[in-house]
Amino acid sequence: IIPLDLAPSDAFMASLSDVEKLDVWHVCLLTYLLTIEGKSIVPHEFQLQGLLAMMKGKDSIVYSGCGTGKTLLMVLPILWNIKACFIIISPLK
């Protein structure tokens, strides 16, 4: 379903465990199916790395420019586990 040009790279997927691969494909498919047709989104590898870290209970810091997808990184865990409670701290200044 996910176009090859949007899918995570083979090199990235090869670096993951089988469980992580399954989690990555689940969140990619979920994100792809929930986005507006014509503007289909699949998480970038840095977003997937951040998601995997959060799913393991690790803290993470992401340095990335404007418009690169940091907000999606914050939303992915909410989509992945809608029964949990999340607090997002995002100091802008």
Coordinates of N, CA and C in Angstrom, one line a residue:
I1 N 0.8 -1.2 0.0 CA 0.0 0.0 0.0 C 0.9 1.3 0.0
I2 N 1.9 1.3 0.8 CA 2.8 2.4 0.9 C 3.7 2.5 -0.3
P3 N 3.7 3.6 -1.1 CA 4.6 3.7 -2.2 C 6.1 3.5 -1.8
L4 N 6.9 2.9 -2.7 CA 8.3 2.6 -2.4 C 9.1 3.9 -2.1
D5 N 8.7 5.0 -2.8 CA 9.5 6.2 -2.6 C 9.2 6.9 -1.3
L6 N 8.1 6.5 -0.6 CA 7.8 7.0 0.7 C 8.2 6.0 1.9
A7 N 8.4 4.8 1.6 CA 8.7 3.8 2.6 C 10.1 4.0 3.2
P8 N 10.3 3.5 4.4 CA 11.6 3.6 5.0 C 12.6 2.8 4.2
S9 N 13.9 3.2 4.2 CA 14.9 2.6 3.4 C 15.2 1.2 3.9
D10 N 15.8 0.4 3.0 CA 16.2 -1.0 3.4 C 17.3 -0.9 4.4
A11 N 18.2 0.0 4.3 CA 19.3 0.1 5.3 C 18.7 0.4 6.7
F12 N 17.8 1.3 6.7 CA 17.2 1.7 8.0 C 16.5 0.4 8.6
M13 N 15.7 -0.2 7.8 CA 14.9 -1.4 8.3 C 15.8 -2.5 8.7
A14 N 17.0 -2.7 8.0 CA 17.9 -3.7 8.4 C 18.5 -3.5 9.7
S15 N 18.6 -2.3 10.2 CA 19.2 -2.0 11.5 C 18.2 -2.3 12.7
L16 N 17.0 -2.7 12.4 CA 16.0 -2.9 13.4 C 15.8 -4.3 13.8
S17 N 15.3 -4.6 15.0 CA 14.9 -5.9 15.3 C 13.6 -6.3 14.6
D18 N 13.2 -7.5 14.7 CA 11.9 -7.9 14.0 C 10.7 -7.2 14.6
V19 N 10.7 -7.1 16.0 CA 9.6 -6.4 16.6 C 9.6 -4.9 16.2
E20 N 10.8 -4.3 16.2 CA 10.8 -2.9 15.8 C 10.4 -2.7 14.3
K21 N 10.7 -3.6 13.5 CA 10.3 -3.6 12.0 C 8.8 -3.6 12.0
L22 N 8.2 -4.5 12.7 CA 6.7 -4.6 12.7 C 6.1 -3.3 13.2
D23 N 6.6 -2.7 14.3 CA 6.1 -1.5 14.9 C 6.3 -0.3 13.8
V24 N 7.4 -0.3 13.1 CA 7.6 0.7 12.1 C 6.6 0.6 11.0
W25 N 6.4 -0.6 10.5 CA 5.4 -0.8 9.4 C 4.0 -0.4 9.9
H26 N 3.7 -0.8 11.1 CA 2.3 -0.4 11.6 C 2.1 1.1 11.7
V27 N 3.1 1.8 12.2 CA 2.9 3.2 12.3 C 3.0 3.9 11.0
C28 N 3.8 3.4 10.1 CA 3.8 4.0 8.7 C 2.5 3.8 8.0
L29 N 2.0 2.6 8.1 CA 0.7 2.3 7.5 C -0.4 3.1 8.1
L30 N -0.5 3.2 9.4 CA -1.5 4.0 10.1 C -1.4 5.5 9.7
T31 N -0.2 6.0 9.7 CA 0.0 7.4 9.3 C -0.4 7.6 7.8
Y32 N 0.0 6.7 6.9 CA -0.3 6.8 5.5 C -1.8 6.8 5.3
L33 N -2.5 5.9 6.0 CA -4.0 5.8 5.8 C -4.8 6.9 6.4
L34 N -4.2 7.6 7.4 CA -5.0 8.7 8.1 C -4.8 10.0 7.5
T35 N -3.8 10.2 6.6 CA -3.6 11.5 6.0 C -4.5 11.7 4.8
I36 N -4.6 12.9 4.4 CA -5.5 13.3 3.3 C -5.0 12.8 2.0
E37 N -5.9 12.3 1.2 CA -5.6 11.8 -0.1 C -4.9 12.9 -0.9
G38 N -3.8 12.5 -1.6 CA -3.1 13.5 -2.4 C -1.9 14.1 -1.6
K39 N -2.0 14.0 -0.2 CA -1.0 14.6 0.6 C -0.5 13.5 1.6
S40 N -0.4 12.3 1.0 CA 0.0 11.1 1.9 C 1.3 11.3 2.6
I41 N 1.3 11.0 3.8 CA 2.5 11.1 4.7 C 2.9 9.8 5.2
V42 N 4.2 9.5 5.2 CA 4.8 8.4 5.8 C 5.9 9.0 6.7
P43 N 6.1 8.6 7.9 CA 7.1 9.2 8.8 C 8.5 9.0 8.2
H44 N 9.3 10.1 8.4 CA 10.7 10.0 8.0 C 11.5 9.1 9.0
E45 N 12.7 8.7 8.7 CA 13.4 7.8 9.5 C 13.8 8.5 10.9
F46 N 14.0 9.8 10.9 CA 14.3 10.4 12.2 C 13.1 10.4 13.1
Q47 N 11.9 10.5 12.5 CA 10.7 10.4 13.3 C 10.5 9.0 13.8
L48 N 10.8 8.0 13.0 CA 10.6 6.6 13.4 C 11.6 6.3 14.5
Q49 N 12.9 6.8 14.4 CA 13.8 6.5 15.4 C 13.4 7.1 16.8
G50 N 12.8 8.3 16.7 CA 12.3 9.0 17.9 C 11.1 8.2 18.5
L51 N 10.3 7.7 17.6 CA 9.1 6.9 18.1 C 9.6 5.7 18.8
L52 N 10.5 5.0 18.2 CA 11.0 3.7 18.8 C 11.7 4.0 20.1
A53 N 12.4 5.1 20.3 CA 13.0 5.5 21.5 C 11.9 5.7 22.6
M54 N 10.9 6.5 22.2 CA 9.8 6.7 23.1 C 9.0 5.5 23.5
M55 N 8.9 4.5 22.6 CA 8.2 3.3 22.9 C 9.0 2.4 23.8
K56 N 10.3 2.6 23.9 CA 11.1 1.9 24.8 C 11.2 2.6 26.2
G57 N 10.5 3.8 26.3 CA 10.6 4.5 27.5 C 11.8 5.4 27.7
K58 N 12.5 5.7 26.6 CA 13.6 6.5 26.6 C 13.3 8.0 26.3
D59 N 14.0 8.9 26.9 CA 13.8 10.3 26.6 C 14.6 10.6 25.3
S60 N 14.1 11.6 24.6 CA 14.8 11.9 23.3 C 14.8 13.4 23.1
I61 N 15.8 13.9 22.4 CA 15.8 15.3 22.0 C 16.0 15.2 20.5
V62 N 15.2 16.0 19.8 CA 15.3 16.0 18.3 C 15.6 17.5 17.9
Y63 N 16.7 17.6 17.2 CA 17.1 18.9 16.6 C 16.8 18.8 15.1
S64 N 15.9 19.6 14.7 CA 15.6 19.6 13.3 C 15.0 21.0 12.9
G65 N 15.2 21.4 11.7 CA 14.7 22.7 11.2 C 13.2 22.8 11.1
C66 N 12.8 24.0 10.8 CA 11.3 24.3 10.7 C 10.8 23.5 9.5
G67 N 9.6 23.0 9.7 CA 8.9 22.3 8.6 C 9.4 20.9 8.3
T68 N 10.2 20.3 9.2 CA 10.8 19.0 8.9 C 10.0 17.8 9.5
G69 N 9.0 18.2 10.4 CA 8.1 17.1 10.9 C 8.3 16.8 12.4
K70 N 8.7 17.7 13.2 CA 8.9 17.5 14.6 C 7.5 17.3 15.3
T71 N 6.5 18.0 14.8 CA 5.2 17.8 15.4 C 4.6 16.4 15.2
L72 N 4.8 15.9 14.0 CA 4.3 14.5 13.7 C 5.0 13.6 14.7
L73 N 6.3 13.8 15.0 CA 7.0 12.9 15.9 C 6.3 12.9 17.3
M74 N 5.8 14.1 17.7 CA 5.1 14.1 19.0 C 3.7 13.4 18.9
V75 N 3.1 13.4 17.7 CA 1.8 12.8 17.6 C 1.8 11.3 17.4
L76 N 2.9 10.8 16.8 CA 2.9 9.4 16.5 C 2.7 8.5 17.7
P77 N 3.3 8.8 18.9 CA 3.0 7.9 20.0 C 1.5 7.9 20.5
I78 N 0.9 9.1 20.3 CA -0.5 9.2 20.6 C -1.4 8.3 19.7
L79 N -1.0 8.3 18.4 CA -1.7 7.5 17.5 C -1.5 6.0 17.7
W80 N -0.3 5.7 18.2 CA 0.1 4.3 18.4 C -0.5 3.8 19.7
N81 N -0.8 4.6 20.7 CA -1.3 4.1 21.9 C -2.4 5.1 22.4
I82 N -3.6 5.1 21.9 CA -4.6 6.1 22.2 C -5.1 5.9 23.6
K83 N -4.8 4.8 24.3 CA -5.3 4.6 25.7 C -4.5 5.3 26.7
A84 N -3.3 5.7 26.3 CA -2.3 6.3 27.3 C -2.6 7.8 27.4
C85 N -2.0 8.4 28.4 CA -2.1 9.8 28.6 C -0.7 10.4 28.3
F86 N -0.7 11.5 27.5 CA 0.5 12.1 27.1 C 0.6 13.6 27.5
I87 N 1.8 14.0 27.9 CA 2.0 15.4 28.2 C 3.1 15.8 27.2
I88 N 2.9 16.8 26.4 CA 3.9 17.3 25.5 C 4.3 18.7 26.0
I89 N 5.6 18.9 26.2 CA 6.2 20.1 26.6 C 6.9 20.7 25.4
S90 N 6.5 21.8 24.9 CA 7.1 22.4 23.7 C 7.4 23.8 23.9
P91 N 8.5 24.2 24.6 CA 8.8 25.6 24.8 C 9.3 26.2 23.5
L92 N 8.7 27.2 23.1 CA 9.0 27.9 21.8 C 10.0 29.0 22.0
K93 N 10.0 29.6 23.1 CA 10.9 30.8 23.4 C 11.5 30.6 24.8

